[in-house]
């Protein structure tokens, strides 16, 4: 009876190790949360994803989740690094993306990252917004004859 219990226990531990250990160390890593101005490119970087032991990464897949009315088109969604253009937003907006990494062993792992899209337009006041691009003003329109010196102010 004791040999049988010991044998069963060993088989059970081997079974648990086969199931749990590769998953515990094979990790998808979607990168840090980031901030990007509307209209700019954002990079989703899964390059810190790690397989376990001799396992290898077979594929990457990026997907937007929690759309909140601002869907984006992800370019290179099946690559380690994907790109999208931040949408125009009326207020600062959070977009969430999920990276799924499939390993050659058949295991999968997922990780999420957030991209905060910053609203560059501030319609509520005329003050310069820190996210607005600089504006150049050369003064009023001037009509002058040829060969006359013009001063821009």
XYZ file of N, CA and C in Angstrom:
459
model
N 0.824 -1.201 0.000
C 0.000 0.000 0.000
C 0.866 1.262 0.000
N 1.940 1.284 0.773
C 2.799 2.460 0.848
C 3.542 2.699 -0.462
N 3.994 1.639 -1.132
C 4.670 1.798 -2.416
C 3.706 2.381 -3.453
N 2.485 1.883 -3.397
C 1.482 2.372 -4.351
C 1.175 3.855 -4.113
N 1.050 4.265 -2.866
C 0.794 5.664 -2.531
C 1.977 6.539 -2.942
N 3.188 6.080 -2.693
C 4.379 6.819 -3.075
C 4.445 6.966 -4.595
N 4.193 5.880 -5.318
C 4.215 5.903 -6.772
C 3.156 6.865 -7.317
N 1.964 6.834 -6.757
C 0.879 7.721 -7.176
C 1.235 9.181 -6.893
N 1.831 9.433 -5.755
C 2.240 10.787 -5.392
C 3.294 11.314 -6.365
N 4.261 10.476 -6.697
C 5.316 10.887 -7.643
C 4.713 11.185 -9.012
N 3.837 10.328 -9.491
C 3.191 10.575 -10.782
C 2.383 11.876 -10.765
N 1.697 12.114 -9.671
C 0.910 13.329 -9.547
C 1.810 14.568 -9.571
N 2.947 14.523 -8.875
C 3.876 15.649 -8.866
C 4.479 15.892 -10.249
N 4.799 14.819 -10.957
C 5.306 14.963 -12.325
C 4.241 15.596 -13.210
N 3.011 15.171 -13.050
C 1.896 15.728 -13.816
C 1.747 17.231 -13.532
N 1.787 17.623 -12.258
C 1.671 19.034 -11.895
C 2.830 19.845 -12.462
N 4.028 19.286 -12.399
C 5.192 19.989 -12.924
C 5.054 20.211 -14.426
N 4.555 19.214 -15.127
C 4.375 19.325 -16.575
C 3.352 20.398 -16.920
N 2.295 20.503 -16.147
C 1.244 21.478 -16.428
C 1.575 22.884 -15.956
N 2.070 22.998 -14.749
C 2.183 24.306 -14.129
C 3.516 25.001 -14.327
N 4.599 24.293 -14.307
C 5.908 24.932 -14.354
C 6.152 25.665 -15.668
N 5.903 25.067 -16.842
C 6.143 25.843 -18.061
C 5.297 27.116 -18.101
N 4.059 27.056 -17.657
C 3.197 28.231 -17.670
C 3.682 29.279 -16.675
N 4.280 28.827 -15.570
C 4.731 29.767 -14.554
C 5.896 30.620 -15.046
N 6.692 30.109 -15.950
C 7.862 30.842 -16.408
C 7.717 31.401 -17.821
N 6.839 30.839 -18.620
C 6.600 31.367 -19.967
C 5.656 32.552 -19.814
N 6.150 33.748 -20.116
C 5.368 34.951 -19.834
C 5.260 35.864 -21.044
N 4.036 36.313 -21.282
C 3.810 37.395 -22.236
C 4.068 38.690 -21.487
N 4.670 39.668 -22.167
C 4.922 40.964 -21.558
C 4.556 42.030 -22.585
N 3.452 42.738 -22.349
C 2.941 43.733 -23.291
C 3.604 45.099 -23.121
N 4.566 45.195 -22.242
C 5.266 46.461 -22.054
C 4.563 47.377 -21.076
N 5.202 48.504 -20.810
C 4.682 49.464 -19.844
C 3.535 50.283 -20.441
N 2.679 50.780 -19.565
C 1.647 51.719 -19.998
C 2.351 52.960 -20.547
N 1.694 53.637 -21.480
C 2.323 54.801 -22.091
C 1.301 55.892 -22.375
N 1.812 57.076 -22.659
C 0.991 58.227 -23.023
C 1.434 58.683 -24.406
N 0.452 59.054 -25.227
C 0.748 59.510 -26.581
C -0.265 60.579 -26.966
N 0.193 61.589 -27.699
C -0.717 62.625 -28.186
C -1.586 62.076 -29.304
N -2.828 62.560 -29.377
C -3.714 62.150 -30.460
C -3.044 62.432 -31.805
N -3.234 61.526 -32.758
C -2.647 61.682 -34.080
C -1.227 61.150 -34.204
N -0.567 60.842 -33.091
C 0.796 60.313 -33.131
C 0.788 58.793 -33.179
N 1.894 58.228 -33.603
C 2.028 56.777 -33.640
C 2.347 56.254 -32.241
N 1.768 55.114 -31.918
C 2.058 54.436 -30.658
C 2.597 53.050 -30.993
N 3.575 52.607 -30.234
C 4.203 51.311 -30.464
C 3.851 50.379 -29.316
N 3.322 49.217 -29.663
C 3.022 48.173 -28.695
C 4.179 47.180 -28.770
N 4.883 46.984 -27.668
C 6.136 46.235 -27.696
C 6.063 44.997 -26.797
N 6.049 43.835 -27.433
C 6.022 42.569 -26.698
C 7.369 41.886 -26.641
N 8.457 42.640 -26.889
C 9.785 42.027 -26.996
C 10.326 41.498 -25.671
N 9.718 41.857 -24.553
C 10.188 41.333 -23.259
C 9.446 40.058 -22.860
N 8.626 39.519 -23.762
C 7.967 38.235 -23.506
C 9.043 37.150 -23.484
N 8.914 36.193 -22.575
C 9.958 35.188 -22.391
C 9.391 33.767 -22.390
N 10.005 32.871 -23.189
C 9.641 31.458 -23.102
C 10.370 30.808 -21.924
N 9.990 29.589 -21.595
C 10.636 28.842 -20.518
C 11.582 27.812 -21.110
N 12.763 27.740 -20.554
C 13.713 26.704 -20.942
C 14.003 26.707 -22.434
N 13.819 25.541 -23.058
C 14.092 25.394 -24.488
C 12.883 25.733 -25.348
N 11.784 26.093 -24.709
C 10.583 26.482 -25.452
C 10.888 27.750 -26.251
N 10.159 27.978 -27.306
C 10.342 29.179 -28.117
C 8.989 29.853 -28.337
N 9.038 31.116 -28.684
C 7.810 31.847 -28.990
C 7.431 31.539 -30.427
N 6.200 31.105 -30.599
C 5.714 30.744 -31.928
C 4.983 31.914 -32.578
N 4.192 32.670 -31.795
C 3.447 33.777 -32.403
C 3.055 34.812 -31.361
N 2.795 36.016 -31.888
C 2.291 37.136 -31.101
C 0.961 37.547 -31.711
N 0.056 38.069 -30.874
C -1.198 38.610 -31.400
C -1.647 39.754 -30.503
N -1.765 40.936 -31.097
C -2.233 42.130 -30.388
C -3.692 42.378 -30.724
N -4.468 42.741 -29.699
C -5.885 43.044 -29.897
C -6.278 44.179 -28.957
N -7.092 45.096 -29.486
C -7.605 46.167 -28.637
C -8.791 45.644 -27.850
N -8.804 45.919 -26.557
C -9.928 45.560 -25.691
C -10.380 46.840 -24.998
N -11.580 46.844 -24.449
C -12.135 48.056 -23.825
C -12.044 49.233 -24.794
N -12.762 49.145 -25.886
C -12.654 50.106 -26.980
C -13.136 51.507 -26.600
N -14.188 51.673 -25.828
C -14.728 52.974 -25.414
C -14.999 53.909 -26.592
N -15.441 53.373 -27.724
C -15.793 54.216 -28.854
C -14.618 54.735 -29.658
N -13.413 54.268 -29.385
C -12.223 54.733 -30.095
C -11.439 53.560 -30.660
N -12.020 52.809 -31.603
C -11.271 51.676 -32.161
C -10.113 52.169 -33.026
N -9.034 51.413 -33.003
C -7.876 51.744 -33.831
C -7.544 50.549 -34.705
N -6.820 50.814 -35.778
C -6.334 49.745 -36.644
C -4.894 49.461 -36.240
N -4.660 48.241 -35.804
C -3.317 47.859 -35.375
C -2.566 47.298 -36.572
N -1.446 47.939 -36.919
C -0.591 47.431 -37.990
C 0.404 46.461 -37.375
N 0.674 45.385 -38.083
C 1.601 44.346 -37.613
C 1.094 43.690 -36.323
N -0.205 43.433 -36.264
C -0.811 42.864 -35.055
C -0.277 41.478 -34.731
N 0.376 40.808 -35.679
C 0.939 39.480 -35.436
C 2.453 39.517 -35.242
N 2.985 40.698 -34.981
C 4.427 40.851 -34.770
C 4.719 41.194 -33.320
N 5.978 41.047 -32.969
C 6.443 41.369 -31.614
C 6.158 42.837 -31.302
N 6.369 43.715 -32.284
C 6.099 45.145 -32.112
C 5.026 45.559 -33.110
N 3.933 46.086 -32.595
C 2.821 46.538 -33.439
C 2.713 48.058 -33.319
N 2.027 48.659 -34.281
C 1.916 50.119 -34.341
C 0.465 50.504 -34.608
N 0.042 51.613 -34.033
C -1.239 52.205 -34.408
C -1.126 53.717 -34.276
N -2.018 54.411 -34.964
C -2.079 55.865 -34.851
C -3.149 56.204 -33.823
N -2.767 56.993 -32.838
C -3.710 57.374 -31.782
C -4.863 58.162 -32.397
N -6.097 57.820 -32.032
C -7.250 58.506 -32.625
C -7.400 59.930 -32.093
N -8.157 60.742 -32.828
C -8.519 62.074 -32.345
C -9.536 61.872 -31.224
N -9.325 62.524 -30.105
C -10.221 62.376 -28.954
C -10.646 63.753 -28.463
N -11.795 63.813 -27.809
C -12.279 65.088 -27.279
C -11.841 65.292 -25.833
N -11.314 64.243 -25.216
C -10.761 64.312 -23.858
C -9.717 63.206 -23.750
N -8.835 63.300 -22.771
C -7.841 62.252 -22.571
C -8.565 60.915 -22.441
N -8.076 59.901 -23.155
C -8.789 58.631 -23.270
C -7.841 57.462 -23.062
N -8.320 56.449 -22.344
C -7.525 55.241 -22.106
C -7.905 54.171 -23.121
N -6.910 53.598 -23.793
C -7.103 52.453 -24.679
C -6.348 51.276 -24.068
N -6.965 50.102 -24.101
C -6.328 48.913 -23.532
C -6.091 47.887 -24.624
N -4.899 47.294 -24.606
C -4.510 46.304 -25.606
C -4.050 45.037 -24.904
N -4.403 43.896 -25.505
C -4.016 42.593 -24.959
C -3.052 41.928 -25.927
N -1.949 41.444 -25.382
C -0.980 40.666 -26.145
C -1.148 39.202 -25.766
N -1.336 38.350 -26.772
C -1.356 36.909 -26.551
C -0.116 36.330 -27.208
N 0.665 35.602 -26.426
C 1.878 34.957 -26.937
C 1.648 33.453 -26.891
N 1.868 32.807 -28.034
C 1.753 31.348 -28.111
C 3.170 30.786 -28.214
N 3.429 29.793 -27.373
C 4.734 29.159 -27.337
C 4.698 27.853 -28.120
N 5.853 27.394 -28.578
C 5.937 26.171 -29.375
C 5.391 24.971 -28.609
N 5.449 25.003 -27.288
C 4.928 23.909 -26.464
C 3.405 23.849 -26.484
N 2.757 24.862 -27.086
C 1.303 24.923 -27.120
C 0.728 25.799 -26.023
N 1.555 26.215 -25.086
C 1.095 27.089 -24.003
C 0.858 28.489 -24.537
N -0.037 29.205 -23.897
C -0.317 30.607 -24.229
C -0.277 31.418 -22.949
N 0.101 32.672 -23.091
C 0.023 33.592 -21.966
C -0.410 34.943 -22.526
N -1.072 35.743 -21.693
C -1.540 37.055 -22.129
C -1.080 38.123 -21.138
N -1.026 39.334 -21.631
C -0.708 40.484 -20.790
C -1.375 41.702 -21.423
N -1.783 42.645 -20.591
C -2.433 43.866 -21.064
C -1.510 45.062 -20.880
N -1.706 46.069 -21.711
C -1.053 47.356 -21.540
C -2.061 48.441 -21.875
N -1.859 49.598 -21.290
C -2.765 50.720 -21.529
C -2.011 51.830 -22.246
N -2.704 52.467 -23.187
C -2.172 53.629 -23.876
C -3.143 54.769 -23.605
N -2.645 55.826 -22.982
C -3.468 56.991 -22.684
C -3.277 57.989 -23.827
N -4.358 58.253 -24.559
C -4.314 59.204 -25.672
C -4.665 60.573 -25.105
N -3.746 61.525 -25.283
C -3.919 62.857 -24.722
C -4.579 63.776 -25.735
N -5.616 64.464 -25.298
C -6.336 65.430 -26.133
C -5.465 66.671 -26.286
N -5.067 66.986 -27.514
C -4.230 68.159 -27.767
C -5.041 69.425 -27.872
N -6.321 69.337 -28.183
C -7.173 70.517 -28.347
C -7.890 70.802 -27.046
N -7.847 72.035 -26.637
C -8.562 72.448 -25.440
C -9.547 73.523 -25.853
N -10.776 73.119 -26.137
C -11.790 74.048 -26.640
C -12.388 74.933 -25.554
N -12.111 74.646 -24.282
C -12.757 75.383 -23.205
C -12.119 76.741 -22.945
N -10.840 76.916 -23.314
C -10.218 78.221 -23.128
C -9.193 78.455 -24.231
N -8.686 79.680 -24.293
C -7.742 80.030 -25.354
C -6.298 79.938 -24.894
N -6.064 79.490 -23.665
C -4.693 79.368 -23.177
C -3.958 78.286 -23.940
N -2.645 78.440 -24.008
C -1.834 77.410 -24.652
C -1.909 76.140 -23.808
N -2.148 75.040 -24.449
C -2.173 73.732 -23.794
C -0.786 73.118 -23.946
N -0.292 72.460 -22.916
C 1.046 71.865 -22.961
C 1.175 70.846 -24.089
N 0.060 70.287 -24.535
C 0.115 69.282 -25.590
C -0.106 69.865 -26.980
N -0.378 71.189 -27.069
C -0.583 71.812 -28.374
C 0.765 72.071 -29.039
N 0.835 71.931 -30.365
C 2.074 72.283 -31.045
C 2.264 73.804 -31.011
N 3.505 74.286 -31.115
C 3.707 75.737 -31.106
C 3.074 76.385 -32.328
N 2.663 77.652 -32.184
C 2.048 78.388 -33.293
C 2.941 79.576 -33.641
N 3.218 79.735 -34.906
C 4.027 80.869 -35.369
C 3.102 81.918 -35.963
N 3.318 83.176 -35.587
C 2.553 84.267 -36.156
C 3.526 85.322 -36.641
N 3.419 85.710 -37.908
C 4.333 86.684 -38.506
C 3.712 88.069 -38.587
N 2.580 88.266 -37.982
C 1.931 89.573 -38.026
C 0.851 89.607 -39.093
N 0.263 90.808 -39.310
C -0.838 90.919 -40.283
C -0.338 90.778 -41.723
N -1.256 90.497 -42.617
C -0.929 90.407 -44.046
C -0.540 91.792 -44.541
N 0.537 91.850 -45.316
C 1.010 93.124 -45.843
C 1.085 93.055 -47.362
N 0.646 94.110 -48.033
C 0.796 94.238 -49.482
C 1.826 95.323 -49.733
N 2.911 94.970 -50.431
C 3.971 95.943 -50.698
C 4.414 95.837 -52.150
N 5.004 96.909 -52.631
C 5.556 96.906 -53.985
C 6.864 96.126 -53.997
N 7.295 95.763 -55.214
C 8.554 95.047 -55.372
C 9.712 95.894 -54.881
N 10.750 95.240 -54.437
C 12.013 95.834 -54.010
C 11.845 96.778 -52.808
N 10.817 96.565 -52.029
C 10.603 97.348 -50.808
C 10.959 96.452 -49.618
N 11.641 97.008 -48.636
C 12.004 96.224 -47.438
C 10.741 96.023 -46.602
N 10.552 94.753 -46.168
C 9.391 94.402 -45.366
C 9.868 93.932 -44.001
N 9.212 94.417 -42.956
C 9.537 93.984 -41.605
C 8.406 93.114 -41.084
N 8.776 91.934 -40.608
C 7.789 91.018 -40.006
C 7.921 91.141 -38.496
N 6.800 91.272 -37.838
C 6.838 91.429 -36.396
C 5.825 90.535 -35.753
